[in-house]
XYZ file of C-alpha atoms in Angstrom:
472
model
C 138.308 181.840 144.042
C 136.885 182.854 147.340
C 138.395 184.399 150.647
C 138.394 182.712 153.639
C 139.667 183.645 157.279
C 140.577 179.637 158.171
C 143.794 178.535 159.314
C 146.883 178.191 156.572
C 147.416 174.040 155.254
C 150.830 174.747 156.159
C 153.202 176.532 158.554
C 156.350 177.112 159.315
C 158.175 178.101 162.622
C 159.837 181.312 162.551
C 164.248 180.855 160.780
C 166.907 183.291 160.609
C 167.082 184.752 157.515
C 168.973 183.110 154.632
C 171.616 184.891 152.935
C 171.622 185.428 149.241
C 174.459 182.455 148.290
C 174.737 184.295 144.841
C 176.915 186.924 146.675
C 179.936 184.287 146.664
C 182.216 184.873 144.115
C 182.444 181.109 143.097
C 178.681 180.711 142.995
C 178.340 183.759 140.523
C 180.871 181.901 138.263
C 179.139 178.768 138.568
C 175.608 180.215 137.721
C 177.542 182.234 135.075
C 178.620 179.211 133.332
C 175.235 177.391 133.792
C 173.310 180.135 132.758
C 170.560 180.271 130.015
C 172.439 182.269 127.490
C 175.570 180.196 127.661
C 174.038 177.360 127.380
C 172.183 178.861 123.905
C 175.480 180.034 122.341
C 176.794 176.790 123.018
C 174.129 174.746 121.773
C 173.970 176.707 118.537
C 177.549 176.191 117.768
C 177.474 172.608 118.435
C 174.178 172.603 116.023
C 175.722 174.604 113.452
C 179.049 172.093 113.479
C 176.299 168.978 113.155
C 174.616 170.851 110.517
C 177.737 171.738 108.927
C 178.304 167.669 108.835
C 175.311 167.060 107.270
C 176.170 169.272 104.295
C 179.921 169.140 103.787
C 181.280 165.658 103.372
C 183.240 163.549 106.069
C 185.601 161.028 106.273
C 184.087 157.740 105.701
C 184.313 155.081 108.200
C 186.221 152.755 105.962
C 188.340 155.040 105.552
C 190.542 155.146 109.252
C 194.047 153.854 107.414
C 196.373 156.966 107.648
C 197.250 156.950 104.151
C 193.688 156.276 103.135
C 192.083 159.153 105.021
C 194.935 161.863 103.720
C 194.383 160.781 100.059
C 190.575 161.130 100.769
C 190.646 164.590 102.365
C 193.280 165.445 99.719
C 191.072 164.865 96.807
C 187.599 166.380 98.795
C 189.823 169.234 100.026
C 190.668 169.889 96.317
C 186.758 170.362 95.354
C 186.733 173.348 97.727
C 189.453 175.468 95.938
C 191.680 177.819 97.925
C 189.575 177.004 100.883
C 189.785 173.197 100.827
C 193.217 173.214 102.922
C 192.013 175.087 105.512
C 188.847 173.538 105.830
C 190.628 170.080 106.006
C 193.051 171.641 108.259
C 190.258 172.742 111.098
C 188.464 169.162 110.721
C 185.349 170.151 109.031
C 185.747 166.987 106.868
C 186.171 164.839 109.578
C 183.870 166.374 112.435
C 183.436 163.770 114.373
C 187.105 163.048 115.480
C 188.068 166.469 115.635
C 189.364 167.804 118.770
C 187.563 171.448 118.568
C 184.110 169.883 118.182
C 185.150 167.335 120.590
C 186.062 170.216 123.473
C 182.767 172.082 122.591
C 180.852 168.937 122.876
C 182.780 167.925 126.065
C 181.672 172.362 127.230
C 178.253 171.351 126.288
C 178.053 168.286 128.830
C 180.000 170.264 131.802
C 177.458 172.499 131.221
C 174.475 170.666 131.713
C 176.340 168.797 134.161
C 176.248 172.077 136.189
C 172.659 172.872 135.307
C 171.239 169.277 136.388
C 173.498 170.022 140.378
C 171.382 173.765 139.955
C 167.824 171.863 139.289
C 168.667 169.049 141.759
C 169.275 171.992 144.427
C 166.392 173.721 143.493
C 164.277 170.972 143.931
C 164.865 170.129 147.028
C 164.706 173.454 148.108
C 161.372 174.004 147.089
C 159.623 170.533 147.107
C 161.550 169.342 150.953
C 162.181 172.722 152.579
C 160.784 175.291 151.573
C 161.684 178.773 152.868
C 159.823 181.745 152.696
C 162.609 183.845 153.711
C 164.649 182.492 151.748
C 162.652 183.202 149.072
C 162.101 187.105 149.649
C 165.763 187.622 149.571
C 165.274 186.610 145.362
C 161.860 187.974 144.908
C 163.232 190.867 143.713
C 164.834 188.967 140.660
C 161.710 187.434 139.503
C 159.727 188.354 136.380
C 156.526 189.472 137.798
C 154.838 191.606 140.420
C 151.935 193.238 141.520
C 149.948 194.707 144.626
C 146.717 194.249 145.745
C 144.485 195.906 148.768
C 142.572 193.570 150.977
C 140.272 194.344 153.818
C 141.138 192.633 157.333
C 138.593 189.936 156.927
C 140.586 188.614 153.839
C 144.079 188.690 155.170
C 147.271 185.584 155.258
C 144.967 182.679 156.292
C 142.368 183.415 153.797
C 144.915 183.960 150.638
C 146.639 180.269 152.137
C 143.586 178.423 151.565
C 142.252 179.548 148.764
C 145.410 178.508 146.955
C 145.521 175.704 148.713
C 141.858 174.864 147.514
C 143.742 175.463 143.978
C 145.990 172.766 143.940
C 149.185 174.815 145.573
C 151.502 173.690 147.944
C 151.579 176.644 151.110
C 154.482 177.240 153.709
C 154.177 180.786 155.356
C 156.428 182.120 158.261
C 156.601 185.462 159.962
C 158.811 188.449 159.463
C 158.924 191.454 161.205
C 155.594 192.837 160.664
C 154.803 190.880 157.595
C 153.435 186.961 157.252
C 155.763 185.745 154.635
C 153.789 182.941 151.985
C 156.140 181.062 149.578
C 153.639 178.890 147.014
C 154.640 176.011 145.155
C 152.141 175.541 141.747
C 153.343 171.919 140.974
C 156.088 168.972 141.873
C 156.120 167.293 138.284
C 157.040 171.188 137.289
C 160.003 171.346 139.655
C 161.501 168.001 138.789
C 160.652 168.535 135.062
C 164.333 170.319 134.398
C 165.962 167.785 136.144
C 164.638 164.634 133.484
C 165.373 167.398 130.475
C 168.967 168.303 131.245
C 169.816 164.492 133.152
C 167.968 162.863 129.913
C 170.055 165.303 127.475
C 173.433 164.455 129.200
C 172.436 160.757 129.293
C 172.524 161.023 125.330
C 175.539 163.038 125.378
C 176.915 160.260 127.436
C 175.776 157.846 125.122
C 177.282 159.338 121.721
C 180.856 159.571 123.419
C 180.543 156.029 124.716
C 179.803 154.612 121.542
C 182.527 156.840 119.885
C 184.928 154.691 122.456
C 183.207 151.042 121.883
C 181.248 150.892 119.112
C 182.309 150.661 115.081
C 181.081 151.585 111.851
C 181.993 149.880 108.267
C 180.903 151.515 105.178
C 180.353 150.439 101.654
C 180.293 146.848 101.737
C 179.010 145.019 98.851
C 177.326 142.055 98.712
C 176.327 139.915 95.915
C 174.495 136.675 95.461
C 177.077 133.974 96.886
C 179.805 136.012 97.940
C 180.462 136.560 101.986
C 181.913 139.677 103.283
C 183.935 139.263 106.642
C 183.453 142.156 109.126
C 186.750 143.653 109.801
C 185.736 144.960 113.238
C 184.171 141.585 113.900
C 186.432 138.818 112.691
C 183.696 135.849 113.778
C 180.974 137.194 111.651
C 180.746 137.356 107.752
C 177.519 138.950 105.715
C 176.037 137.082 103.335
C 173.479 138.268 101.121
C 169.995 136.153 100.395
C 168.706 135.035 96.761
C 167.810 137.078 94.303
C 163.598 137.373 94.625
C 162.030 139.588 91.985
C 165.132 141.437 90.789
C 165.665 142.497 94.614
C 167.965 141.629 97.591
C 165.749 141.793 100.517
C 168.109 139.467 103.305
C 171.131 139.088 104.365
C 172.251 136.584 106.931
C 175.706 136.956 109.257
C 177.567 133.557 109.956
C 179.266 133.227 113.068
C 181.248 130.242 112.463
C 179.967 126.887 113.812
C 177.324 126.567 111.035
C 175.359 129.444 113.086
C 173.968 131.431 110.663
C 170.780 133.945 111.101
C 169.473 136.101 108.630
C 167.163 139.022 108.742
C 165.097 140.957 106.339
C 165.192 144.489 105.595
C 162.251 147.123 106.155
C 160.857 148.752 103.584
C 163.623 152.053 104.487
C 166.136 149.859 103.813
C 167.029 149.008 107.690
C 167.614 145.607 109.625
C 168.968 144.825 113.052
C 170.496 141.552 114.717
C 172.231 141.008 117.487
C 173.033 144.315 118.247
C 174.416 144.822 114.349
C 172.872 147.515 112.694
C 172.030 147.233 108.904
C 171.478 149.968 106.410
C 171.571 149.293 102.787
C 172.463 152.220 100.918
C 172.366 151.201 97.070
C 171.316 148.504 94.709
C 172.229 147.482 91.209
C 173.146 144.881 88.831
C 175.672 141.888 89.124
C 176.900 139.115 87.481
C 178.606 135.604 88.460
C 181.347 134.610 85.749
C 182.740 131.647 85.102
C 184.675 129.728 82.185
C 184.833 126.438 81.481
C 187.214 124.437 78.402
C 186.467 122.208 75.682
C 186.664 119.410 78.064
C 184.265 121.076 80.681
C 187.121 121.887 82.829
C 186.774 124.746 85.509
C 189.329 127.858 83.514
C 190.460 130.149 86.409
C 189.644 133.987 86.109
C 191.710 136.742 87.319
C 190.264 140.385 88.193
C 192.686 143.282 86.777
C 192.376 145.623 89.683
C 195.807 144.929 91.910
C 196.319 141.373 89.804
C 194.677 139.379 93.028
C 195.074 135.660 92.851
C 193.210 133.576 89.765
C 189.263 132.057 90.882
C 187.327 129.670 89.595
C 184.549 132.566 89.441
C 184.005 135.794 89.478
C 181.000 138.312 90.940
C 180.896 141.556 89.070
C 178.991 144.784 90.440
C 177.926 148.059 88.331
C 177.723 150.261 90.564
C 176.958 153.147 88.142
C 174.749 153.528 84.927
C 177.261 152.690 81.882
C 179.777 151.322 84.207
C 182.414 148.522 83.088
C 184.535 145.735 84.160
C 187.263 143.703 83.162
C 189.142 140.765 84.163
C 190.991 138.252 82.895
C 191.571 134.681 81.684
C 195.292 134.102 81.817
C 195.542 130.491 80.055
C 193.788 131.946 76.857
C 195.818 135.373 76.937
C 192.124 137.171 76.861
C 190.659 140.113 78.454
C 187.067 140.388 79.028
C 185.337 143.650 78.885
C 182.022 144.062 80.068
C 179.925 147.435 80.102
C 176.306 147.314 82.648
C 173.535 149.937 80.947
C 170.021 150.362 82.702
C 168.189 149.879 79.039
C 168.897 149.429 75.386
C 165.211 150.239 73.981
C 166.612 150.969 70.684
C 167.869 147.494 70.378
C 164.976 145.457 71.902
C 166.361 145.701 75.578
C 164.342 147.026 78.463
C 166.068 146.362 81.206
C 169.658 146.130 82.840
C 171.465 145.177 79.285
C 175.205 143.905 79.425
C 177.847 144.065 76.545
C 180.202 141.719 76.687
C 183.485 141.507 74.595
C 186.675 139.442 74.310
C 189.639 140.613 73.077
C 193.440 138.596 72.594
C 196.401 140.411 73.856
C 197.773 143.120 71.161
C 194.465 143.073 69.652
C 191.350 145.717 68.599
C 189.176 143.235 67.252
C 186.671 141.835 69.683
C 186.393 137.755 69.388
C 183.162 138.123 71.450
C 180.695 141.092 71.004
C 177.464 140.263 72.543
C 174.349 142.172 74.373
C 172.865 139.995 76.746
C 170.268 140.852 79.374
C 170.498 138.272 81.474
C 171.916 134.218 81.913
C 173.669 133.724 79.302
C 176.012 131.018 78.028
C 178.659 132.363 75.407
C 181.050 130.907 72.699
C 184.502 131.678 73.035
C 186.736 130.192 70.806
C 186.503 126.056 71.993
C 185.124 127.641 75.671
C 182.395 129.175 77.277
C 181.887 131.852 78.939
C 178.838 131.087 81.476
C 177.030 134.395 83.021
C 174.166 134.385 85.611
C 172.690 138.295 86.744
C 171.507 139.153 89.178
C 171.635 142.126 91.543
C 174.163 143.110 94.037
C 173.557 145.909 97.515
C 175.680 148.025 99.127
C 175.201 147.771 102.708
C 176.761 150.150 105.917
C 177.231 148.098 109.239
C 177.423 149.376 112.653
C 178.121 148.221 115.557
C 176.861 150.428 119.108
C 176.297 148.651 122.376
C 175.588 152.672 124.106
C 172.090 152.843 121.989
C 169.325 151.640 124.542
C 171.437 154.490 126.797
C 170.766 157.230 123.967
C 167.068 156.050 124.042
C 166.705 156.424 127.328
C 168.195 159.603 127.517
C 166.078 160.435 124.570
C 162.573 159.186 126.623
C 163.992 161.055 129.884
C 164.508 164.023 128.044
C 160.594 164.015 126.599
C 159.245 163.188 129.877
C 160.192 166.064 131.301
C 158.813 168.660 128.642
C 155.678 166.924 128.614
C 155.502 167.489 131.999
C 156.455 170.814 132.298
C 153.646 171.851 129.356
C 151.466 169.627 131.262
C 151.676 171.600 134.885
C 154.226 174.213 134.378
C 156.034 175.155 137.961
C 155.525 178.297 139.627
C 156.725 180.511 142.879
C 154.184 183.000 144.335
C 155.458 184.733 147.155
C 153.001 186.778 149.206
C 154.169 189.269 151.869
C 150.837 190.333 153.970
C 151.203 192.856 156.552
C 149.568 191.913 160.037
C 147.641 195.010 161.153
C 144.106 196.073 160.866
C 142.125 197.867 158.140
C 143.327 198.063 154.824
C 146.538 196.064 154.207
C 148.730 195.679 150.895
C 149.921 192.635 149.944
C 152.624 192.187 147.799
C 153.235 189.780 145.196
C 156.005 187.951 143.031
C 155.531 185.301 140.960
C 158.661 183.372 139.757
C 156.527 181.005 136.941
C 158.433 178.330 134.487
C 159.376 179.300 131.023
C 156.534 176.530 129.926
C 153.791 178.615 132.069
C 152.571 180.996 129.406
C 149.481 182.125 130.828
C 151.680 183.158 134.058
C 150.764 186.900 133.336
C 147.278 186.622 133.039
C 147.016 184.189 135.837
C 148.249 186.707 138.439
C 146.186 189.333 136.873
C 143.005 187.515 137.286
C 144.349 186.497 140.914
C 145.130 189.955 141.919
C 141.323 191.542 140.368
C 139.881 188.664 142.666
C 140.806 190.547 145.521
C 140.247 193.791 144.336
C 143.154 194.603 142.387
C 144.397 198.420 142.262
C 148.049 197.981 140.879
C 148.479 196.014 137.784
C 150.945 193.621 137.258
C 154.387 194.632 136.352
C-alpha cells in the first residue's frame, strides 16, 4: 500500500447530519427482537425440540384417527412412567402438530422476517447511498478502532485511493474540520445476509406449506400381487414388482386407465415419481396361500384378524423373526397356523424356513405339520394347500408439492455463506482532520462476522502509515 496526494474515486456533497434512528422507542424494540442473541436462544430451542423428535417417538402418520392416535400415545406414554402423561400432555410425542412448537417455529420466522427488512435496509444504505455522516453517528458502536499519525503529504485524498487501488468502494464528505471517509470492502458481502436469512425463511416457508398441502402414509406393505390404494390419493394404488433374487427392488403406482409406471429403488432404499416420494423401510418374507378341493375347485380362505370377508387367496407377511399367522378355511372347519423363522440349520434349513400346521376345530393334534422353505404344495386331508414365498416390503409414501421451494431456500441460504467467506463485508470509517503538519486520523472498522482477519487487517493498515496507537 502506498500514499498518494490524488483526488478521492468518489465524493460526496456536503448533508445535514443524520440522526441516530435507534433513539426511537419502536426501532429499539424492533432491533431488540431481531437481534443476534434472540435469534440464538430461539434457534436453540427450536433445535433442541427437533432433536428431541429425533429421539423420543412421535405419532405416526397413519395414525391421524382420533381414537387411533390416543390409544397410541396411551401405550408410548405408558413406557415413560410417571412422566409419560405429561410428556404426552405438552406434545412431545407428537411435535410436529403441536401448538407450542408451532408458535416458536412461527417466532423463529417473524424473526428472520425482521432481520431480512434490517439487511435489505442496510444494503441499500451502504451499496446506493452511502453516508459518511451517517455513519460517524454509529462508529462508536463498532468493534474496532485505532489512530494513526500522518504527515500533510499523506492526508484524505491519498488514504481514498489507496483503498480504492484495494478493491474498496470510497464516498467521503466534509464535517466541520474533519473530511469524513465511509469505505465499503465488498457488495457480495453486504447482500450475503440477505440470501442467508431470505433463503432460511424460504425453507421455513416451505415446511409449513407442506404441513398445509402435502401428506404422509406410513407402513404400507406390499407383497408380490397385492395393490395397496393410497388413502390420501384415491386414483393411485402401489403395486410391488416380482420377486428378483430374494429382493423387491420396484414398485409401480396405477392410476386407473391401464396407466401404470413403475420405478426402481436406489440402493438407500429411495424412489420418486410424479412428485410421490418412496422410502422403503423393511423387508422380509411372504407367502401367497391358496386351497384347492378334491375336484380342483378354488376353497375360499378367511384371515382371523377382524373375520374380513372369505378370498380365494391369501398373502401372508412376517414381519418379525419367529413371527406367525393364522387364517382360516371355513368349509373344512380348519385353522392354519403358520410360524416364519430366518434359519433352521439344525434341521437342514438355511434360509427363511416356514412351519406350517393344520388343526380341526376342538382339536391339539396337528393334521398337517410340515417345514417348508419355500413353494410348496401340501396334503390336507382330500385338498391341498398350495404355498409360493416370496418376500414382502414395507414402504412410507409422501406426498409434498412445497419441496423444490425448501431446495431453493436451501441453495439461497448456501449462496450467501459462501459468499460472505468468500469476500467478507466491511465498514472503515476514516475521520482526517484538514490542517497542516501532523494530523490524526481516526479509524473504525465495522467488519462481518465471516471477516476473521479484520483485526490484523487494520493493524497492518494502520503500521503502513506509521502507526502509533494500536488497535483497540
Amino acid at each position: 500500500m502506498t500514499r498518494s496526494d490524488s483526488s478521492p474515486a468518489v465524493s460526496s456533497p456536503a448533508a445535514l447530519p443524520t440522526p441516530d434512528n435507534t433513539a426511537h422507542p419502536i426501532d429499539r424494540l424492533y432491533r431488540a427482537l431481531a437481534s443476534d442473541r434472540v435469534l440464538a436462544v430461539v434457534a436453540v430451542l427450536v433445535g433442541a425440540a427437533l432433536l428431541a423428535s429425533l429421539l423420543l417417538p412421535q405419532l405416526p402418520a397413519d395414525r391421524s384417527e382420533p381414537e387411533a392416535a390416543a390409544r397410541w400415545l396411551a401405550e408410548t406414554a405408558g413406557q415413560f412412567g410417571s412422566l409419560g402423561g405429561l410428556m404426552a400432555g405438552v406434545g412431545v410425542f407428537n411435535l410436529w402438530n403441536s401448538f407450542w412448537f408451532q408458535a416458536l417455529a412461527g417466532l423463529l420466522a417473524f424473526i428472520l422476517l425482521l432481520r431480512l427488512g434490517l439487511a435489505i435496509g442496510n444494503a441499500l444504505r451502504r451499496l446506493r447511498d452511502p453516508d459518511p455522516r451517517a455513519a460517524a453517528s454509529q462508529a462508536q458502536r463498532w468493534p474496532l478502532h485505532a489512530a494513526v499519525h500522518l504527515e500533510q503529504d499523506a492526508g484524505s485524498a491519498g488514504l481514498q485511493q489507496d483503498l480504492v487501488n484495494e478493491g474498496w468502494r470510497v464516498v467521503s464528505t466534509t464535517q466541520g474540520g474533519n473530511d469524513l471517509v465511509i469505505a465499503e470492502r465488498s457488495r457480495a458481502g453486504v447482500i450475503a445476509p440477505i440470501l442467508v436469512t431470505g433463503g432460511l425463511l424460504v425453507v421455513l416457508v416451505g415446511l409449513w406449506l407442506g404441513q398445509l398441502v402435502g401428506w404422509q402414509e406410513s407402513g404400507l406393505t406390499l407383497a408380490p400381487g397385492e395393490t395397496v390404494v393410497l388413502a390420501n390419493h384415491p386414483d393411485s394404488a402401489l403395486s410391488a414388482g416380482p420377486d428378483v433374487d430374494g429382493a423387491l427392488s420396484e414398485i409401480s403406482i396405477d392410476r386407473g386407465a391401464s396407466v401404470s409406471e413403475t420405478v426402481t429403488f436406489s440402493a438407500g432404499g429411495a424412489a420418486r415419481l410424479d412428485g410421490i416420494a418412496l422410502n422403503r423401510r423393511s423387508q422380509g418374507p411372504a407367502l401367497a396361500v391358496s386351497a384347492a378341493g378334491p375336484g380342483g375347485e378354488t376353497l375360499q380362505l378367511q384371515r382371523m384378524e377382524a373375520q374380513p370377508e372369505s378370498a380365494p387367496s391369501l398373502t401372508l407377511v412376517f414381519d418379525q423373526p419367529r413371527s406367525e399367522q393364522v387364517f382360516l378355511l371355513p368349509d373344512r372347519q380348519l385353522v392354519f397356523s403358520i410360524v416364519s423363522f430366518p434359519a433352521l440349520p439344525e434341521r437342514g434349513f438355511s434360509g427363511p424356513t416356514f412351519l406350517v400346521q393344520a388343526f380341526r376345530a376342538g382339536q391339539r393334534e396337528p393334521l398337517l405339520n410340515a417345514f417348508v422353505d419355500g413353494d410348496a404344495s401340501l396334503s390336507v386331508g382330500e385338498d391341498m394347500l398350495h404355498l409360493s414365498a416370496g418376500q414382502f416390503i414395507t414402504v412410507d409414501v409422501s406426498y409434498d408439492p412445497t419441496r423444490p421451494l425448501i431446495w431453493l431456500g436451501m441453495a439461497l441460504a448456501i449462496l450467501g455463506v459462501a459468499l460472505a467467506l468468500w469476500r467478507p463485508a466491511g465498514q472503515l470509517l476514516l475521520s482526517v482532520p484538514r490542517e497542516s503538519g501532523h494530523i490524526a486520523v481516526q479509524a473504525s472498522l465495522n467488519p462481518a462476522w465471516s471477516w476473521r482477519e479484520a483485526n490484523r487487517w487494520l493493524a497492518a493498515w494502520t503500521a503502513t502509515y506509521g502507526q502509533e496507537d494500536q488497535p483497540s
